[in-house]
Amino acid sequence: GKGEYDHFMLKEIHEQPTSLAQAIEGRIDPENGRIALEDFGPGTFAGVSNVQLVACGTSYHAALYGALTLNQAGVRATALLANEYGVAAPPIDDGTLVIAVTQSGETADTLRALRRAKTNGAETVTVTNVVGSTAAREADETLFIRAGPEIGVAATKTFSSQAVMLTLLAQRIAADRRGEPPADLDSLLPDLAAMPDEIEAVLESSDAAAIASRYRSSRSYFFIGRGLAYPVALEGALKFKEITYEHAEGFAAGELKHGPLALVTPETPVFAVFTGQEDEKTLHNAEEAQTRGAPLVAVCPDGHPACEIADAHLEIPETDPTLAGLLANVQLQLVSYHAAELLDRPIDKPRNLAKSVTVE
Ligand code: F6R
């Protein structure tokens, strides 16, 4: 049941310290800078030259997160919407690995893309939450995110675990290709081990309820971020529209000035996510919106330069830029939840949506 929580969504948001700890348990060794993904023997990914990640919705945002971490680790990778894959699949060659990212393992669009990839000779991996799901059975290899059952239609804890597992997988693929562990694991793994506590700190101190209330009855809600904060901005907006039924959009911070800025008014709060990747540029983009009257909500550590100009602040602990977006995402999950609660929406079962979409 929901226990002390009014909704499964809130319960699942609060489960993230536990679900993330379960995901990484036994898989990382911060002292020795090692990653052990139990199903994959040494050198499994040595021959991988390029990676295609296929997924839909929130899982697509996790896939985008994964593609960026792969690129940053020096591995060619693209995230593709599974429902576009039928007409827009990039070529598959001997070194192509296709990763299907799907919480349920039953999403028809994603299964179709996975099958197409297999037919075309790609090696396949599924990253999923559901043991025995179709995607888990059909892929060559499966990596379980171990988030536990997710009842709320809006995906929350599973996004965090997907992004973390893809980050680990990215490091493994990069290491297998090079025949040695990537150098930056020394800082990433201890920060990853600290994530459950940091999420707990965010949950305990979040001002999301006050901010949701302050900006209720706005016309539109915009979410911006750069680098790994970009998929987080997209996810923030998707969650917001799904459960509040209000208009929300996520943009790459640098794209605002290429069109969306025309929509910005005092009635469109802008949530800017800062993860330590060219933050000064994102701050400049955010200021451009603020100059047009938009309230600016900065999602960043305390003492960050964005705090000096922002109208409101959602604090996240300092961490590795590879992980900061996931802490920011928890703040945005809470904003959406509280905004939907103020509007009295059926948070766990939004209209027109299903937990698992088994039709193309
Ligand atoms: C959003 C949401 C959906 C799913 C999408 C893919 O909150 O839940 O966007 O992420 O339908 O579902 P899975 O991950 O089961 O393939």
GROMACS .gro file of C-alpha atoms and ligand atoms in nm:
model
  376
    1GLY     CA    1   0.000   0.000   0.000
    2LYS     CA    2   0.081   0.366   0.008
    3GLY     CA    3   0.160   0.361   0.380
    4GLU     CA    4   0.196   0.710   0.523
    5TYR     CA    5   0.183   0.872   0.178
    6ASP     CA    6  -0.121   1.016   0.000
    7HIS     CA    7  -0.008   0.881  -0.334
    8PHE     CA    8   0.212   0.606  -0.471
    9MET     CA    9   0.402   0.871  -0.663
   10LEU     CA   10   0.511   1.046  -0.344
   11LYS     CA   11   0.595   0.712  -0.184
   12GLU     CA   12   0.805   0.616  -0.486
   13ILE     CA   13   0.983   0.953  -0.490
   14HIS     CA   14   1.073   0.891  -0.125
   15GLU     CA   15   1.187   0.537  -0.199
   16GLN     CA   16   1.471   0.661  -0.417
   17PRO     CA   17   1.745   0.644  -0.153
   18THR     CA   18   1.659   0.275  -0.107
   19SER     CA   19   1.594   0.187  -0.469
   20LEU     CA   20   1.920   0.348  -0.577
   21ALA     CA   21   2.114   0.175  -0.301
   22GLN     CA   22   1.966  -0.156  -0.426
   23ALA     CA   23   2.067  -0.075  -0.783
   24ILE     CA   24   2.432  -0.017  -0.699
   25GLU     CA   25   2.469  -0.279  -0.428
   26GLY     CA   26   2.748  -0.520  -0.516
   27ARG     CA   27   2.799  -0.346  -0.847
   28ILE     CA   28   3.043  -0.076  -0.746
   29ASP     CA   29   3.362  -0.095  -0.546
   30PRO     CA   30   3.458   0.267  -0.468
   31GLU     CA   31   3.777   0.167  -0.284
   32ASN     CA   32   3.926  -0.009  -0.583
   33GLY     CA   33   3.756   0.201  -0.851
   34ARG     CA   34   3.581  -0.101  -1.000
   35ILE     CA   35   3.241  -0.173  -1.151
   36ALA     CA   36   3.103  -0.527  -1.153
   37LEU     CA   37   2.791  -0.578  -1.359
   38GLU     CA   38   2.740  -0.938  -1.263
   39ASP     CA   39   2.603  -1.073  -1.587
   40PHE     CA   40   2.882  -0.941  -1.805
   41GLY     CA   41   3.220  -1.111  -1.802
   42PRO     CA   42   3.548  -0.923  -1.855
   43GLY     CA   43   3.583  -0.780  -2.204
   44THR     CA   44   3.215  -0.836  -2.294
   45PHE     CA   45   3.201  -0.498  -2.466
   46ALA     CA   46   3.555  -0.487  -2.608
   47GLY     CA   47   3.425  -0.500  -2.965
   48VAL     CA   48   3.162  -0.229  -2.928
   49SER     CA   49   3.233   0.066  -3.158
   50ASN     CA   50   2.897   0.242  -3.136
   51VAL     CA   51   2.585   0.231  -2.922
   52GLN     CA   52   2.221   0.302  -3.007
   53LEU     CA   53   1.985   0.346  -2.711
   54VAL     CA   54   1.615   0.302  -2.785
   55ALA     CA   55   1.331   0.393  -2.550
   56CYS     CA   56   1.012   0.599  -2.504
   57GLY     CA   57   0.897   0.869  -2.266
   58THR     CA   58   1.079   0.889  -1.936
   59SER     CA   59   1.294   0.592  -2.033
   60TYR     CA   60   1.399   0.789  -2.341
   61HIS     CA   61   1.519   1.068  -2.114
   62ALA     CA   62   1.725   0.813  -1.921
   63ALA     CA   63   1.853   0.681  -2.256
   64LEU     CA   64   1.958   1.033  -2.354
   65TYR     CA   65   2.136   1.062  -2.020
   66GLY     CA   66   2.311   0.734  -2.097
   67ALA     CA   67   2.409   0.842  -2.448
   68LEU     CA   68   2.567   1.160  -2.312
   69THR     CA   69   2.765   0.970  -2.048
   70LEU     CA   70   2.881   0.726  -2.318
   71ASN     CA   71   2.993   1.012  -2.542
   72GLN     CA   72   3.170   1.173  -2.250
   73ALA     CA   73   3.346   0.842  -2.185
   74GLY     CA   74   3.462   0.840  -2.549
   75VAL     CA   75   3.209   0.591  -2.688
   76ARG     CA   76   3.000   0.689  -2.991
   77ALA     CA   77   2.635   0.676  -2.882
   78THR     CA   78   2.292   0.804  -2.987
   79ALA     CA   79   1.960   0.791  -2.807
   80LEU     CA   80   1.662   0.728  -3.033
   81LEU     CA   81   1.290   0.732  -2.972
   82ALA     CA   82   1.185   0.370  -3.018
   83ASN     CA   83   0.873   0.478  -3.209
   84GLU     CA   84   1.093   0.661  -3.463
   85TYR     CA   85   1.334   0.371  -3.498
   86GLY     CA   86   1.128   0.197  -3.767
   87VAL     CA   87   1.185   0.484  -4.010
   88ALA     CA   88   1.497   0.643  -3.866
   89ALA     CA   89   1.731   0.370  -3.742
   90PRO     CA   90   2.096   0.456  -3.801
   91PRO     CA   91   2.297   0.187  -3.980
   92ILE     CA   92   2.400  -0.115  -3.776
   93ASP     CA   93   2.746  -0.264  -3.822
   94ASP     CA   94   2.961  -0.530  -3.655
   95GLY     CA   95   3.039  -0.309  -3.358
   96THR     CA   96   2.686  -0.183  -3.292
   97LEU     CA   97   2.535  -0.243  -2.950
   98VAL     CA   98   2.164  -0.161  -2.913
   99ILE     CA   99   2.041  -0.092  -2.560
  100ALA     CA  100   1.665  -0.101  -2.502
  101VAL     CA  101   1.572   0.102  -2.194
  102THR     CA  102   1.227   0.011  -2.064
  103GLN     CA  103   1.095   0.006  -1.710
  104SER     CA  104   0.815  -0.241  -1.784
  105GLY     CA  105   0.997  -0.438  -2.052
  106GLU     CA  106   0.663  -0.452  -2.236
  107THR     CA  107   0.644  -0.125  -2.430
  108ALA     CA  108   0.541  -0.222  -2.784
  109ASP     CA  109   0.742   0.055  -2.954
  110THR     CA  110   1.057  -0.044  -2.768
  111LEU     CA  111   1.008  -0.417  -2.831
  112ARG     CA  112   0.969  -0.347  -3.200
  113ALA     CA  113   1.293  -0.149  -3.208
  114LEU     CA  114   1.472  -0.421  -3.012
  115ARG     CA  115   1.351  -0.688  -3.257
  116ARG     CA  116   1.455  -0.479  -3.554
  117ALA     CA  117   1.801  -0.434  -3.405
  118LYS     CA  118   1.837  -0.811  -3.353
  119THR     CA  119   1.716  -0.887  -3.704
  120ASN     CA  120   1.980  -0.648  -3.838
  121GLY     CA  121   2.253  -0.827  -3.646
  122ALA     CA  122   2.316  -0.593  -3.354
  123GLU     CA  123   2.421  -0.718  -3.013
  124THR     CA  124   2.141  -0.622  -2.770
  125VAL     CA  125   2.109  -0.535  -2.404
  126THR     CA  126   1.790  -0.452  -2.214
  127VAL     CA  127   1.795  -0.224  -1.910
  128THR     CA  128   1.468  -0.296  -1.730
  129ASN     CA  129   1.296  -0.319  -1.394
  130VAL     CA  130   1.086  -0.626  -1.459
  131VAL     CA  131   1.233  -0.974  -1.430
  132GLY     CA  132   1.080  -1.208  -1.687
  133SER     CA  133   0.951  -0.922  -1.905
  134THR     CA  134   0.945  -0.963  -2.282
  135ALA     CA  135   1.237  -0.726  -2.336
  136ALA     CA  136   1.441  -0.909  -2.073
  137ARG     CA  137   1.373  -1.242  -2.240
  138GLU     CA  138   1.444  -1.126  -2.594
  139ALA     CA  139   1.767  -0.928  -2.552
  140ASP     CA  140   2.106  -1.101  -2.558
  141GLU     CA  141   2.183  -0.962  -2.212
  142THR     CA  142   1.979  -0.790  -1.941
  143LEU     CA  143   2.071  -0.545  -1.672
  144PHE     CA  144   1.806  -0.515  -1.400
  145ILE     CA  145   1.765  -0.179  -1.230
  146ARG     CA  146   1.620  -0.340  -0.913
  147ALA     CA  147   1.397  -0.043  -0.830
  148GLY     CA  148   1.111  -0.255  -0.698
  149PRO     CA  149   0.752  -0.228  -0.826
  150GLU     CA  150   0.645   0.116  -0.947
  151ILE     CA  151   0.268   0.170  -0.916
  152GLY     CA  152   0.230   0.539  -1.001
  153VAL     CA  153   0.181   0.584  -1.374
  154ALA     CA  154   0.438   0.864  -1.373
  155ALA     CA  155   0.783   0.705  -1.361
  156THR     CA  156   1.001   0.845  -1.081
  157LYS     CA  157   1.232   0.608  -0.897
  158THR     CA  158   1.286   0.399  -1.208
  159PHE     CA  159   1.423   0.700  -1.398
  160SER     CA  160   1.692   0.753  -1.135
  161SER     CA  161   1.792   0.388  -1.135
  162GLN     CA  162   1.793   0.367  -1.515
  163ALA     CA  163   2.020   0.671  -1.540
  164VAL     CA  164   2.258   0.533  -1.279
  165MET     CA  165   2.273   0.188  -1.438
  166LEU     CA  166   2.338   0.341  -1.778
  167THR     CA  167   2.615   0.554  -1.629
  168LEU     CA  168   2.778   0.241  -1.487
  169LEU     CA  169   2.728   0.052  -1.812
  170ALA     CA  170   2.886   0.342  -2.001
  171GLN     CA  171   3.195   0.320  -1.782
  172ARG     CA  172   3.208  -0.057  -1.832
  173ILE     CA  173   3.179  -0.028  -2.211
  174ALA     CA  174   3.449   0.241  -2.221
  175ALA     CA  175   3.675   0.031  -1.997
  176ASP     CA  176   3.627  -0.289  -2.201
  177ARG     CA  177   3.709  -0.103  -2.521
  178ARG     CA  178   4.027   0.042  -2.377
  179GLY     CA  179   4.124  -0.267  -2.184
  180GLU     CA  180   4.167  -0.061  -1.868
  181PRO     CA  181   3.936   0.122  -1.626
  182PRO     CA  182   3.854   0.484  -1.706
  183ALA     CA  183   4.059   0.725  -1.496
  184ASP     CA  184   3.772   0.931  -1.358
  185LEU     CA  185   3.609   0.640  -1.173
  186ASP     CA  186   3.805   0.741  -0.865
  187SER     CA  187   3.581   1.040  -0.813
  188LEU     CA  188   3.260   0.907  -0.968
  189LEU     CA  189   3.219   0.591  -0.760
  190PRO     CA  190   3.246   0.750  -0.413
  191ASP     CA  191   2.999   1.018  -0.524
  192LEU     CA  192   2.770   0.747  -0.654
  193ALA     CA  193   2.792   0.561  -0.324
  194ALA     CA  194   2.689   0.885  -0.150
  195MET     CA  195   2.383   0.937  -0.374
  196PRO     CA  196   2.127   0.763  -0.150
  197ASP     CA  197   2.216   0.994   0.141
  198GLU     CA  198   2.218   1.298  -0.084
  199ILE     CA  199   1.875   1.217  -0.222
  200GLU     CA  200   1.757   1.176   0.135
  201ALA     CA  201   1.894   1.524   0.214
  202VAL     CA  202   1.704   1.669  -0.084
  203LEU     CA  203   1.382   1.497   0.025
  204GLU     CA  204   1.414   1.625   0.380
  205SER     CA  205   1.487   1.988   0.298
  206SER     CA  206   1.311   2.053  -0.032
  207ASP     CA  207   1.127   2.382  -0.086
  208ALA     CA  208   0.940   2.231  -0.380
  209ALA     CA  209   0.596   2.259  -0.213
  210ALA     CA  210   0.640   2.632  -0.148
  211ILE     CA  211   0.769   2.693  -0.499
  212ALA     CA  212   0.484   2.496  -0.657
  213SER     CA  213   0.242   2.707  -0.458
  214ARG     CA  214   0.416   3.035  -0.539
  215TYR     CA  215   0.400   2.976  -0.914
  216ARG     CA  216   0.061   2.805  -0.934
  217SER     CA  217  -0.169   2.937  -1.205
  218SER     CA  218   0.116   3.033  -1.431
  219ARG     CA  219   0.053   3.010  -1.803
  220SER     CA  220   0.335   2.767  -1.887
  221TYR     CA  221   0.630   2.608  -1.711
  222PHE     CA  222   0.970   2.589  -1.878
  223PHE     CA  223   1.262   2.369  -1.782
  224ILE     CA  224   1.611   2.429  -1.919
  225GLY     CA  225   1.946   2.256  -1.885
  226ARG     CA  226   2.269   2.191  -2.074
  227GLY     CA  227   2.462   1.865  -2.112
  228LEU     CA  228   2.335   1.609  -1.862
  229ALA     CA  229   2.091   1.869  -1.731
  230TYR     CA  230   1.915   1.868  -2.068
  231PRO     CA  231   1.749   1.524  -2.031
  232VAL     CA  232   1.662   1.631  -1.676
  233ALA     CA  233   1.488   1.941  -1.814
  234LEU     CA  234   1.295   1.724  -2.060
  235GLU     CA  235   1.199   1.486  -1.782
  236GLY     CA  236   1.098   1.773  -1.552
  237ALA     CA  237   0.862   1.902  -1.817
  238LEU     CA  238   0.717   1.561  -1.905
  239LYS     CA  239   0.641   1.484  -1.542
  240PHE     CA  240   0.485   1.827  -1.497
  241LYS     CA  241   0.251   1.799  -1.794
  242GLU     CA  242   0.156   1.437  -1.719
  243ILE     CA  243   0.030   1.491  -1.368
  244THR     CA  244  -0.072   1.859  -1.355
  245TYR     CA  245  -0.226   1.883  -1.706
  246GLU     CA  246  -0.058   2.224  -1.728
  247HIS     CA  247   0.157   2.322  -2.020
  248ALA     CA  248   0.528   2.257  -1.967
  249GLU     CA  249   0.825   2.229  -2.201
  250GLY     CA  250   1.187   2.130  -2.161
  251PHE     CA  251   1.458   2.291  -2.370
  252ALA     CA  252   1.831   2.273  -2.410
  253ALA     CA  253   1.932   2.596  -2.234
  254GLY     CA  254   2.115   2.727  -2.540
  255GLU     CA  255   1.809   2.669  -2.760
  256LEU     CA  256   1.588   2.920  -2.576
  257LYS     CA  257   1.721   3.206  -2.784
  258HIS     CA  258   1.655   3.015  -3.108
  259GLY     CA  259   1.278   3.037  -3.077
  260PRO     CA  260   1.119   2.947  -2.744
  261LEU     CA  261   1.218   3.285  -2.596
  262ALA     CA  262   0.919   3.425  -2.786
  263LEU     CA  263   0.694   3.239  -2.539
  264VAL     CA  264   0.862   3.378  -2.229
  265THR     CA  265   0.660   3.626  -2.019
  266PRO     CA  266   0.616   3.705  -1.648
  267GLU     CA  267   0.363   3.419  -1.650
  268THR     CA  268   0.613   3.151  -1.752
  269PRO     CA  269   0.846   3.047  -1.469
  270VAL     CA  270   1.174   2.902  -1.591
  271PHE     CA  271   1.334   2.620  -1.392
  272ALA     CA  272   1.705   2.618  -1.476
  273VAL     CA  273   1.905   2.308  -1.386
  274PHE     CA  274   2.277   2.353  -1.314
  275THR     CA  275   2.503   2.048  -1.305
  276GLY     CA  276   2.846   2.201  -1.341
  277GLN     CA  277   2.874   2.164  -1.718
  278GLU     CA  278   2.918   2.512  -1.870
  279ASP     CA  279   2.694   2.655  -1.599
  280GLU     CA  280   2.796   3.012  -1.684
  281LYS     CA  281   2.639   2.970  -2.028
  282THR     CA  282   2.319   2.827  -1.880
  283LEU     CA  283   2.307   3.114  -1.635
  284HIS     CA  284   2.333   3.359  -1.922
  285ASN     CA  285   2.047   3.178  -2.104
  286ALA     CA  286   1.838   3.187  -1.786
  287GLU     CA  287   1.904   3.557  -1.739
  288GLU     CA  288   1.776   3.624  -2.089
  289ALA     CA  289   1.444   3.474  -1.984
  290GLN     CA  290   1.446   3.664  -1.657
  291THR     CA  291   1.505   3.992  -1.843
  292ARG     CA  292   1.176   3.922  -2.025
  293GLY     CA  293   1.005   3.901  -1.688
  294ALA     CA  294   1.007   3.525  -1.629
  295PRO     CA  295   1.055   3.418  -1.268
  296LEU     CA  296   1.377   3.216  -1.247
  297VAL     CA  297   1.394   2.907  -1.028
  298ALA     CA  298   1.754   2.785  -1.000
  299VAL     CA  299   1.815   2.417  -0.924
  300CYS     CA  300   2.175   2.417  -0.801
  301PRO     CA  301   2.400   2.387  -0.496
  302ASP     CA  302   2.393   2.655  -0.228
  303GLY     CA  303   2.636   2.937  -0.302
  304HIS     CA  304   2.620   2.875  -0.678
  305PRO     CA  305   2.636   3.199  -0.885
  306ALA     CA  306   2.278   3.132  -1.006
  307CYS     CA  307   2.153   3.186  -0.649
  308GLU     CA  308   2.254   3.551  -0.669
  309ILE     CA  309   2.001   3.635  -0.937
  310ALA     CA  310   1.736   3.363  -0.906
  311ASP     CA  311   1.387   3.444  -0.775
  312ALA     CA  312   1.370   3.105  -0.605
  313HIS     CA  313   1.611   2.824  -0.526
  314LEU     CA  314   1.585   2.446  -0.514
  315GLU     CA  315   1.901   2.328  -0.345
  316ILE     CA  316   2.099   2.020  -0.441
  317PRO     CA  317   2.416   1.888  -0.270
  318GLU     CA  318   2.751   1.931  -0.448
  319THR     CA  319   2.841   1.616  -0.641
  320ASP     CA  320   3.004   1.486  -0.958
  321PRO     CA  321   2.855   1.654  -1.270
  322THR     CA  322   2.763   1.305  -1.394
  323LEU     CA  323   2.523   1.265  -1.102
  324ALA     CA  324   2.411   1.618  -1.015
  325GLY     CA  325   2.125   1.605  -1.265
  326LEU     CA  326   1.969   1.314  -1.078
  327LEU     CA  327   1.955   1.516  -0.757
  328ALA     CA  328   1.802   1.806  -0.951
  329ASN     CA  329   1.550   1.563  -1.096
  330VAL     CA  330   1.429   1.468  -0.749
  331GLN     CA  331   1.358   1.837  -0.678
  332LEU     CA  332   1.163   1.864  -1.005
  333GLN     CA  333   0.966   1.546  -0.927
  334LEU     CA  334   0.859   1.710  -0.602
  335VAL     CA  335   0.762   2.034  -0.778
  336SER     CA  336   0.538   1.841  -1.020
  337TYR     CA  337   0.388   1.637  -0.740
  338HIS     CA  338   0.301   1.940  -0.526
  339ALA     CA  339   0.172   2.139  -0.824
  340ALA     CA  340  -0.058   1.848  -0.916
  341GLU     CA  341  -0.171   1.815  -0.555
  342LEU     CA  342  -0.268   2.185  -0.543
  343LEU     CA  343  -0.476   2.128  -0.855
  344ASP     CA  344  -0.632   1.816  -0.701
  345ARG     CA  345  -0.534   1.594  -0.992
  346PRO     CA  346  -0.558   1.212  -0.979
  347ILE     CA  347  -0.180   1.192  -0.942
  348ASP     CA  348  -0.132   0.816  -0.958
  349LYS     CA  349  -0.360   0.768  -1.258
  350PRO     CA  350  -0.344   1.067  -1.493
  351ARG     CA  351  -0.616   1.079  -1.757
  352ASN     CA  352  -0.546   0.909  -2.093
  353LEU     CA  353  -0.226   0.742  -1.972
  354ALA     CA  354  -0.135   0.381  -1.895
  355LYS     CA  355   0.158   0.245  -1.698
  356SER     CA  356   0.265   0.023  -1.981
  357VAL     CA  357   0.183   0.104  -2.344
  358THR     CA  358   0.149  -0.224  -2.530
  359VAL     CA  359   0.028  -0.084  -2.862
  360GLU     CA  360   0.233   0.088  -3.132
  361F6R     C1  361   0.630   0.881  -1.794
  361F6R     C2  362   0.612   0.740  -1.826
  361F6R     C3  363   0.619   0.696  -1.970
  361F6R     C4  364   0.707   0.572  -1.983
  361F6R     C5  365   0.705   0.519  -2.127
  361F6R     C6  366   0.799   0.401  -2.144
  361F6R     O1  367   0.618   0.906  -1.659
  361F6R     O2  368   0.598   0.661  -1.739
  361F6R     O3  369   0.666   0.801  -2.051
  361F6R     O4  370   0.836   0.609  -1.945
  361F6R     O5  371   0.576   0.483  -2.162
  361F6R     O6  372   0.766   0.298  -2.058
  361F6R     P1  373   0.868   0.181  -2.026
  361F6R     O7  374   0.984   0.242  -1.954
  361F6R     O8  375   0.793   0.083  -1.945
  361F6R     O9  376   0.913   0.127  -2.159
   0.00000   0.00000   0.00000
